[in-house]
Every structure is written in C-alpha cells, then in structure tokens.
PDB file of C-alpha atoms and ligand atoms in Angstrom:
ATOM      1  CA  MET A   1      21.904 -35.394 -28.117  1.00 88.00           C
ATOM      2  CA  ARG A   2      21.932 -38.223 -25.605  1.00 92.00           C
ATOM      3  CA  ILE A   3      20.466 -37.047 -22.294  1.00 96.00           C
ATOM      4  CA  LEU A   4      20.808 -39.343 -19.328  1.00 97.00           C
ATOM      5  CA  VAL A   5      17.678 -39.004 -17.193  1.00 98.00           C
ATOM      6  CA  ILE A   6      18.464 -40.297 -13.690  1.00 98.00           C
ATOM      7  CA  GLU A   7      15.133 -40.532 -11.934  1.00 97.00           C
ATOM      8  CA  ASP A   8      13.566 -43.280  -9.836  1.00 96.00           C
ATOM      9  CA  ASP A   9      10.006 -41.982 -10.019  1.00 95.00           C
ATOM     10  CA  GLU A  10       8.405 -43.909 -12.882  1.00 95.00           C
ATOM     11  CA  ALA A  11       5.737 -41.300 -13.700  1.00 95.00           C
ATOM     12  CA  ILE A  12       8.177 -38.374 -13.769  1.00 94.00           C
ATOM     13  CA  ALA A  13      10.776 -40.331 -15.721  1.00 96.00           C
ATOM     14  CA  SER A  14       8.409 -41.448 -18.464  1.00 96.00           C
ATOM     15  CA  ALA A  15       6.958 -37.937 -18.813  1.00 95.00           C
ATOM     16  CA  LEU A  16      10.496 -36.583 -19.157  1.00 96.00           C
ATOM     17  CA  VAL A  17      11.481 -39.208 -21.714  1.00 95.00           C
ATOM     18  CA  THR A  18       8.371 -38.472 -23.790  1.00 95.00           C
ATOM     19  CA  GLY A  19       8.810 -34.700 -23.558  1.00 93.00           C
ATOM     20  CA  LEU A  20      12.522 -34.683 -24.276  1.00 93.00           C
ATOM     21  CA  THR A  21      12.060 -37.007 -27.244  1.00 91.00           C
ATOM     22  CA  ARG A  22       9.416 -34.673 -28.640  1.00 88.00           C
ATOM     23  CA  GLU A  23      11.912 -31.810 -28.328  1.00 85.00           C
ATOM     24  CA  GLY A  24      14.456 -33.686 -30.419  1.00 84.00           C
ATOM     25  CA  PHE A  25      16.679 -35.060 -27.642  1.00 88.00           C
ATOM     26  CA  SER A  26      17.545 -38.730 -27.205  1.00 90.00           C
ATOM     27  CA  PRO A  27      16.813 -39.471 -23.554  1.00 95.00           C
ATOM     28  CA  VAL A  28      18.101 -42.598 -21.839  1.00 96.00           C
ATOM     29  CA  ARG A  29      16.621 -43.503 -18.506  1.00 97.00           C
ATOM     30  CA  ALA A  30      18.341 -44.768 -15.370  1.00 97.00           C
ATOM     31  CA  ALA A  31      16.287 -45.459 -12.246  1.00 96.00           C
ATOM     32  CA  ASP A  32      19.250 -45.695  -9.871  1.00 96.00           C
ATOM     33  CA  GLY A  33      22.873 -44.712  -9.462  1.00 96.00           C
ATOM     34  CA  ALA A  34      24.448 -48.005 -10.512  1.00 95.00           C
ATOM     35  CA  ARG A  35      22.516 -48.020 -13.767  1.00 96.00           C
ATOM     36  CA  ALA A  36      23.313 -44.339 -14.346  1.00 96.00           C
ATOM     37  CA  LEU A  37      27.058 -44.997 -14.266  1.00 95.00           C
ATOM     38  CA  ARG A  38      26.631 -47.890 -16.710  1.00 95.00           C
ATOM     39  CA  GLU A  39      24.721 -45.671 -19.161  1.00 95.00           C
ATOM     40  CA  LEU A  40      27.621 -43.245 -19.613  1.00 93.00           C
ATOM     41  CA  PRO A  41      28.798 -41.583 -21.794  1.00 91.00           C
ATOM     42  CA  ALA A  42      26.071 -38.997 -22.237  1.00 92.00           C
ATOM     43  CA  ASP A  43      26.009 -35.495 -23.695  1.00 89.00           C
ATOM     44  CA  PHE A  44      23.879 -34.113 -20.896  1.00 95.00           C
ATOM     45  CA  ILE A  45      22.792 -35.402 -17.493  1.00 97.00           C
ATOM     46  CA  LEU A  46      19.633 -34.749 -15.542  1.00 97.00           C
ATOM     47  CA  LEU A  47      20.148 -35.978 -11.982  1.00 97.00           C
ATOM     48  CA  ASP A  48      17.413 -36.427  -9.416  1.00 96.00           C
ATOM     49  CA  LEU A  49      19.199 -36.201  -6.064  1.00 94.00           C
ATOM     50  CA  GLY A  50      16.720 -38.428  -4.223  1.00 92.00           C
ATOM     51  CA  LEU A  51      17.612 -41.933  -5.393  1.00 93.00           C
ATOM     52  CA  PRO A  52      16.986 -45.294  -3.703  1.00 92.00           C
ATOM     53  CA  ASP A  53      20.473 -46.820  -3.874  1.00 92.00           C
ATOM     54  CA  CYS A  54      22.859 -43.930  -3.257  1.00 92.00           C
ATOM     55  CA  ASP A  55      23.397 -40.413  -2.014  1.00 93.00           C
ATOM     56  CA  GLY A  56      22.598 -38.011  -4.851  1.00 93.00           C
ATOM     57  CA  LEU A  57      25.500 -35.692  -4.148  1.00 93.00           C
ATOM     58  CA  GLU A  58      27.941 -38.596  -4.052  1.00 94.00           C
ATOM     59  CA  LEU A  59      26.600 -39.838  -7.353  1.00 96.00           C
ATOM     60  CA  PHE A  60      26.961 -36.305  -8.698  1.00 95.00           C
ATOM     61  CA  GLN A  61      30.673 -36.371  -7.889  1.00 93.00           C
ATOM     62  CA  ARG A  62      31.157 -39.789  -9.480  1.00 94.00           C
ATOM     63  CA  LEU A  63      29.372 -38.619 -12.629  1.00 95.00           C
ATOM     64  CA  ARG A  64      31.559 -35.530 -12.722  1.00 91.00           C
ATOM     65  CA  GLU A  65      34.681 -37.662 -12.463  1.00 89.00           C
ATOM     66  CA  ALA A  66      33.499 -39.979 -15.214  1.00 91.00           C
ATOM     67  CA  SER A  67      31.982 -37.445 -17.609  1.00 90.00           C
ATOM     68  CA  ASN A  68      32.350 -33.911 -18.943  1.00 86.00           C
ATOM     69  CA  ALA A  69      28.633 -33.649 -19.665  1.00 91.00           C
ATOM     70  CA  PRO A  70      26.791 -30.704 -18.127  1.00 94.00           C
ATOM     71  CA  ILE A  71      24.622 -31.731 -15.179  1.00 95.00           C
ATOM     72  CA  ILE A  72      21.309 -30.238 -14.099  1.00 95.00           C
ATOM     73  CA  MET A  73      20.244 -31.383 -10.652  1.00 94.00           C
ATOM     74  CA  VAL A  74      16.639 -32.058  -9.782  1.00 93.00           C
ATOM     75  CA  THR A  75      15.780 -31.486  -6.151  1.00 89.00           C
ATOM     76  CA  ALA A  76      12.702 -31.781  -3.993  1.00 84.00           C
ATOM     77  CA  ARG A  77      10.951 -28.616  -2.968  1.00 76.00           C
ATOM     78  CA  GLY A  78      12.468 -27.223   0.210  1.00 75.00           C
ATOM     79  CA  ALA A  79      15.762 -29.120  -0.114  1.00 78.00           C
ATOM     80  CA  GLU A  80      17.693 -25.858  -0.014  1.00 81.00           C
ATOM     81  CA  ASP A  81      20.820 -27.336   1.611  1.00 84.00           C
ATOM     82  CA  GLU A  82      21.042 -29.991  -1.060  1.00 83.00           C
ATOM     83  CA  ARG A  83      20.735 -27.401  -3.802  1.00 81.00           C
ATOM     84  CA  ILE A  84      23.451 -25.193  -2.359  1.00 84.00           C
ATOM     85  CA  ALA A  85      25.733 -28.188  -1.853  1.00 86.00           C
ATOM     86  CA  GLY A  86      25.110 -29.239  -5.447  1.00 84.00           C
ATOM     87  CA  LEU A  87      25.916 -25.829  -6.852  1.00 84.00           C
ATOM     88  CA  ASP A  88      29.039 -25.699  -4.669  1.00 85.00           C
ATOM     89  CA  LEU A  89      30.101 -29.017  -6.143  1.00 86.00           C
ATOM     90  CA  GLY A  90      29.718 -27.537  -9.605  1.00 86.00           C
ATOM     91  CA  ALA A  91      26.259 -28.450 -10.906  1.00 90.00           C
ATOM     92  CA  ASP A  92      25.475 -26.421 -14.014  1.00 91.00           C
ATOM     93  CA  ASP A  93      21.971 -25.621 -12.830  1.00 91.00           C
ATOM     94  CA  TYR A  94      19.093 -27.084 -10.841  1.00 90.00           C
ATOM     95  CA  VAL A  95      15.349 -27.410 -11.080  1.00 92.00           C
ATOM     96  CA  VAL A  96      12.984 -27.873  -8.173  1.00 91.00           C
ATOM     97  CA  LYS A  97      10.147 -30.398  -8.273  1.00 91.00           C
ATOM     98  CA  PRO A  98       7.496 -29.992  -9.478  1.00 90.00           C
ATOM     99  CA  PHE A  99       8.762 -28.332 -12.639  1.00 91.00           C
ATOM    100  CA  GLY A 100       7.331 -27.915 -16.108  1.00 91.00           C
ATOM    101  CA  LEU A 101       8.878 -29.385 -19.215  1.00 91.00           C
ATOM    102  CA  ARG A 102       9.171 -25.961 -20.823  1.00 88.00           C
ATOM    103  CA  GLU A 103      11.156 -24.645 -17.875  1.00 90.00           C
ATOM    104  CA  LEU A 104      13.436 -27.661 -18.033  1.00 94.00           C
ATOM    105  CA  ILE A 105      14.024 -27.331 -21.794  1.00 91.00           C
ATOM    106  CA  ALA A 106      14.815 -23.624 -21.371  1.00 90.00           C
ATOM    107  CA  ARG A 107      17.351 -24.453 -18.670  1.00 91.00           C
ATOM    108  CA  ILE A 108      18.939 -27.227 -20.703  1.00 93.00           C
ATOM    109  CA  ASN A 109      19.301 -24.869 -23.660  1.00 88.00           C
ATOM    110  CA  ALA A 110      20.752 -22.121 -21.471  1.00 87.00           C
ATOM    111  CA  VAL A 111      23.318 -24.540 -20.026  1.00 90.00           C
ATOM    112  CA  LEU A 112      24.192 -25.774 -23.516  1.00 86.00           C
ATOM    113  CA  ARG A 113      24.727 -22.206 -24.713  1.00 80.00           C
ATOM    114  CA  ARG A 114      26.960 -21.513 -21.724  1.00 80.00           C
ATOM    115  CA  THR A 115      29.002 -24.690 -21.967  1.00 78.00           C
ATOM    116  CA  SER A 116      29.241 -25.345 -25.690  1.00 71.00           C
ATOM    117  CA  PRO A 117      32.762 -24.601 -26.949  1.00 63.00           C
ATOM    118  CA  ASP A 118      31.334 -23.828 -30.393  1.00 63.00           C
ATOM    119  CA  SER A 119      29.168 -20.983 -29.218  1.00 56.00           C
ATOM    120  CA  GLU A 120      32.120 -19.602 -27.257  1.00 59.00           C
ATOM    121  CA  GLN A 121      34.130 -19.333 -30.432  1.00 71.00           C
ATOM    122  CA  ARG A 122      31.619 -17.637 -32.653  1.00 82.00           C
ATOM    123  CA  PRO A 123      30.855 -13.943 -32.125  1.00 90.00           C
ATOM    124  CA  GLN A 124      27.389 -13.490 -30.639  1.00 91.00           C
ATOM    125  CA  ARG A 125      25.035 -10.970 -32.221  1.00 90.00           C
ATOM    126  CA  LEU A 126      22.500  -9.113 -30.105  1.00 91.00           C
ATOM    127  CA  ASN A 127      20.631  -6.721 -32.381  1.00 89.00           C
ATOM    128  CA  ALA A 128      23.307  -4.256 -33.566  1.00 91.00           C
ATOM    129  CA  VAL A 129      25.758  -5.368 -30.862  1.00 94.00           C
ATOM    130  CA  THR A 130      28.318  -8.139 -31.367  1.00 94.00           C
ATOM    131  CA  ILE A 131      30.320  -9.791 -28.579  1.00 94.00           C
ATOM    132  CA  ASP A 132      33.510 -11.613 -29.533  1.00 91.00           C
ATOM    133  CA  ARG A 133      34.573 -13.765 -26.603  1.00 86.00           C
ATOM    134  CA  ARG A 134      37.849 -14.801 -28.206  1.00 82.00           C
ATOM    135  CA  THR A 135      39.085 -11.217 -28.302  1.00 86.00           C
ATOM    136  CA  ARG A 136      36.882  -9.919 -25.463  1.00 88.00           C
ATOM    137  CA  THR A 137      35.667  -7.112 -27.709  1.00 92.00           C
ATOM    138  CA  VAL A 138      32.276  -5.556 -28.278  1.00 95.00           C
ATOM    139  CA  SER A 139      31.199  -3.830 -31.442  1.00 95.00           C
ATOM    140  CA  VAL A 140      28.139  -1.846 -32.442  1.00 95.00           C
ATOM    141  CA  ASN A 141      27.248  -1.983 -36.128  1.00 93.00           C
ATOM    142  CA  ASP A 142      30.707  -3.501 -36.663  1.00 91.00           C
ATOM    143  CA  VAL A 143      32.554  -0.619 -34.978  1.00 94.00           C
ATOM    144  CA  ASP A 144      34.510  -1.630 -31.872  1.00 94.00           C
ATOM    145  CA  ILE A 145      33.659   0.222 -28.693  1.00 94.00           C
ATOM    146  CA  ALA A 146      35.907   0.691 -25.675  1.00 93.00           C
ATOM    147  CA  CYS A 147      34.375  -1.244 -22.790  1.00 91.00           C
ATOM    148  CA  THR A 148      36.035  -1.413 -19.393  1.00 92.00           C
ATOM    149  CA  PRO A 149      36.686  -4.980 -18.173  1.00 89.00           C
ATOM    150  CA  LYS A 150      33.706  -4.719 -15.790  1.00 90.00           C
ATOM    151  CA  GLU A 151      31.403  -3.441 -18.528  1.00 94.00           C
ATOM    152  CA  TYR A 152      32.506  -6.262 -20.796  1.00 94.00           C
ATOM    153  CA  ALA A 153      31.958  -8.834 -18.047  1.00 92.00           C
ATOM    154  CA  ILE A 154      28.454  -7.522 -17.319  1.00 95.00           C
ATOM    155  CA  LEU A 155      27.428  -7.586 -20.972  1.00 95.00           C
ATOM    156  CA  GLU A 156      29.022 -10.983 -21.559  1.00 93.00           C
ATOM    157  CA  TYR A 157      27.233 -12.469 -18.567  1.00 92.00           C
ATOM    158  CA  LEU A 158      23.827 -11.069 -19.547  1.00 94.00           C
ATOM    159  CA  ALA A 159      24.392 -12.324 -23.100  1.00 93.00           C
ATOM    160  CA  ARG A 160      24.779 -15.921 -21.938  1.00 88.00           C
ATOM    161  CA  ASP A 161      21.015 -16.119 -21.630  1.00 88.00           C
ATOM    162  CA  PRO A 162      19.357 -13.291 -23.590  1.00 90.00           C
ATOM    163  CA  GLY A 163      15.829 -12.554 -22.416  1.00 90.00           C
ATOM    164  CA  ALA A 164      16.424 -13.973 -18.929  1.00 90.00           C
ATOM    165  CA  VAL A 165      16.265 -11.646 -15.937  1.00 92.00           C
ATOM    166  CA  VAL A 166      19.573 -11.721 -14.061  1.00 92.00           C
ATOM    167  CA  THR A 167      19.497 -10.529 -10.463  1.00 91.00           C
ATOM    168  CA  ARG A 168      21.931  -7.938  -9.140  1.00 90.00           C
ATOM    169  CA  GLN A 169      23.297 -10.524  -6.726  1.00 85.00           C
ATOM    170  CA  GLU A 170      23.987 -12.991  -9.535  1.00 86.00           C
ATOM    171  CA  LEU A 171      25.778 -10.281 -11.517  1.00 89.00           C
ATOM    172  CA  LEU A 172      27.775  -9.257  -8.467  1.00 86.00           C
ATOM    173  CA  ASN A 173      28.866 -12.862  -7.940  1.00 81.00           C
ATOM    174  CA  ALA A 174      29.752 -13.306 -11.595  1.00 83.00           C
ATOM    175  CA  VAL A 175      31.552 -10.012 -12.189  1.00 86.00           C
ATOM    176  CA  TRP A 176      32.908  -8.920  -8.807  1.00 83.00           C
ATOM    177  CA  GLY A 177      33.136 -12.346  -7.189  1.00 77.00           C
ATOM    178  CA  PRO A 178      31.197 -13.832  -4.268  1.00 70.00           C
ATOM    179  CA  ASN A 179      33.441 -12.217  -1.656  1.00 72.00           C
ATOM    180  CA  TRP A 180      32.837  -8.654  -2.738  1.00 73.00           C
ATOM    181  CA  PHE A 181      30.785  -6.664  -0.253  1.00 73.00           C
ATOM    182  CA  GLY A 182      29.859  -3.242  -1.503  1.00 75.00           C
ATOM    183  CA  SER A 183      26.879  -1.310  -2.736  1.00 80.00           C
ATOM    184  CA  ARG A 184      24.751  -2.997  -5.357  1.00 79.00           C
ATOM    185  CA  LYS A 185      24.245   0.479  -6.796  1.00 84.00           C
ATOM    186  CA  MET A 186      27.706   0.092  -8.257  1.00 87.00           C
ATOM    187  CA  ILE A 187      26.249  -2.251 -10.869  1.00 91.00           C
ATOM    188  CA  ASP A 188      23.787   0.408 -12.019  1.00 92.00           C
ATOM    189  CA  VAL A 189      26.610   2.860 -12.552  1.00 92.00           C
ATOM    190  CA  HIS A 190      28.465   0.406 -14.798  1.00 94.00           C
ATOM    191  CA  VAL A 191      25.298  -0.554 -16.648  1.00 94.00           C
ATOM    192  CA  ALA A 192      24.471   3.113 -17.285  1.00 94.00           C
ATOM    193  CA  SER A 193      27.929   3.663 -18.707  1.00 94.00           C
ATOM    194  CA  LEU A 194      27.639   0.529 -20.828  1.00 94.00           C
ATOM    195  CA  ARG A 195      24.287   1.695 -22.208  1.00 94.00           C
ATOM    196  CA  ARG A 196      25.806   5.016 -23.249  1.00 93.00           C
ATOM    197  CA  LYS A 197      28.653   3.276 -25.043  1.00 94.00           C
ATOM    198  CA  LEU A 198      26.354   0.813 -26.801  1.00 93.00           C
ATOM    199  CA  ASP A 199      24.112   3.709 -27.770  1.00 88.00           C
ATOM    200  CA  GLN A 200      21.167   1.310 -27.392  1.00 81.00           C
ATOM    201  CA  ALA A 201      19.127   2.397 -24.443  1.00 75.00           C
ATOM    202  CA  ASP A 202      16.665  -0.482 -24.915  1.00 87.00           C
ATOM    203  CA  LEU A 203      19.099  -3.387 -25.110  1.00 93.00           C
ATOM    204  CA  ILE A 204      19.660  -3.710 -21.359  1.00 95.00           C
ATOM    205  CA  GLU A 205      16.382  -3.509 -19.531  1.00 95.00           C
ATOM    206  CA  THR A 206      16.286  -2.674 -15.813  1.00 94.00           C
ATOM    207  CA  HIS A 207      13.888  -4.633 -13.632  1.00 93.00           C
ATOM    208  CA  ARG A 208      13.417  -2.406 -10.629  1.00 90.00           C
ATOM    209  CA  GLY A 209      14.524  -4.006  -7.407  1.00 89.00           C
ATOM    210  CA  ILE A 210      15.513  -7.221  -9.204  1.00 92.00           C
ATOM    211  CA  GLY A 211      18.127  -6.898 -11.887  1.00 94.00           C
ATOM    212  CA  PHE A 212      18.593  -6.702 -15.637  1.00 96.00           C
ATOM    213  CA  ARG A 213      17.926  -8.530 -18.840  1.00 95.00           C
ATOM    214  CA  LEU A 214      18.935  -8.236 -22.462  1.00 94.00           C
ATOM    215  CA  VAL A 215      16.057  -7.498 -24.787  1.00 93.00           C
ATOM    216  CA  VAL A 216      16.923  -9.015 -28.159  1.00 87.00           C
ATOM    217  CA  ASP A 217      14.799  -9.094 -31.308  1.00 81.00           C
ATOM    218  CA  SER A 218      13.973 -12.669 -32.167  1.00 66.00           C
TER     219      SER A 218
HETATM  220 CA1   CA B 301      13.566 -39.456  -6.444  1.00 89.47          CA
END
C-alpha cells in the first residue's frame, strides 16, 4: 500500500518512512505541497498541516479533489482550531504531534477498516456475534436477532474499531446526529437492551463516565 507522507520535518519524515516500511507499507515522502500533488495517486495520505509552501487545509482540499485516498491529518499540539476545521472538511482522522508509531499504525488500520469497501461487504464476526452490513442484520450463533435501528447503529459503530473505547459523545454524534440534544443516559438504555438481545453480557464493556468498547477474543 502506497502511503504518501507529506511532512517537511526531515527527522519526523525519515522516522515515519522507516517505521511504515517495517510495517509493510510503501511510504513515499513529499516535503511540500507541490511535491505532494505530483506524487499522487496514493492509497493513503498522511498530511502534516504545517507546511512551508502552502496552507495545510487548502492542500487538504486539493488532495481530496484529486484523490479518494483516506487522509489522516497531523497537527501540532494545541492546534485545536486546525483539527476541528480538518475534521469538518472531512479528514478521516488526525494525530497530534508528538505521536508514537504504534498509535499511528493503529489509526491507519482503523481508518482502512472503516473505509475499505471489501470489509463493508463481508459479514464481520465478533465472538459469537455476526454483523452483516449489506443486510443490516445481526446474528448470534447464526440466528438472526431483532435489533432496533438504533441498537444496530450502536453495535455497527462500536464494531468499526473493536477494542477501542468509544465515548458517549462520539456515539451520540454517530447514531443520533450532532444536533441531537438529550440525555446521554439514553445510550445506556439502548446498550442494555442490545446486551440482552445479544445474550453476551461481556461483549460490550462499559467504561464508567467515558463510554463503551467491544471486547473481542483475538
Ligand atoms: Ca511541519
């Protein structure tokens, strides 16, 4: 997989190229925006927003126009406005400097799972539970269960990144939409009902005061 690494900092860029190569990716480096556009197409793009020759968010939009590749933005610590603007523009994820290679790889893999058409087509198995996104059905030990649309959406969202803790706010945004203003307790009610239907009390773990995660046997 060809990953375009857009980064002007020599030390960071060469560490990324080495690390990504070791993980089996084929990184290509671009130290500025003009070079980045010449290096397309790519399968995945890592974009540092602080570049010498252009505005990072503008470059983001040009990359989006020219490429369907998922984009993870890299931002400086504290650049909250930039991050929010980037996510609004449709970045697939972001990492904040300084970040570790393992964190980056995990995020790349999570984005690939979310965006890969292949993985959308194949039913996803989570212990005894199977989610079929084509038919929007859930089965337990191959027997279909009757989920409400909200229950399905909650499970489907958690299943995009098994093992990751998803906050209540993130779930609210994903399932109820960003303009929904009600009690967050509502989520717990749906999750409790979902747990009963799945008959797997341990599959969806509650993190008190934070959110939920799927606990899946590896
Ligand atoms: Ca930079």
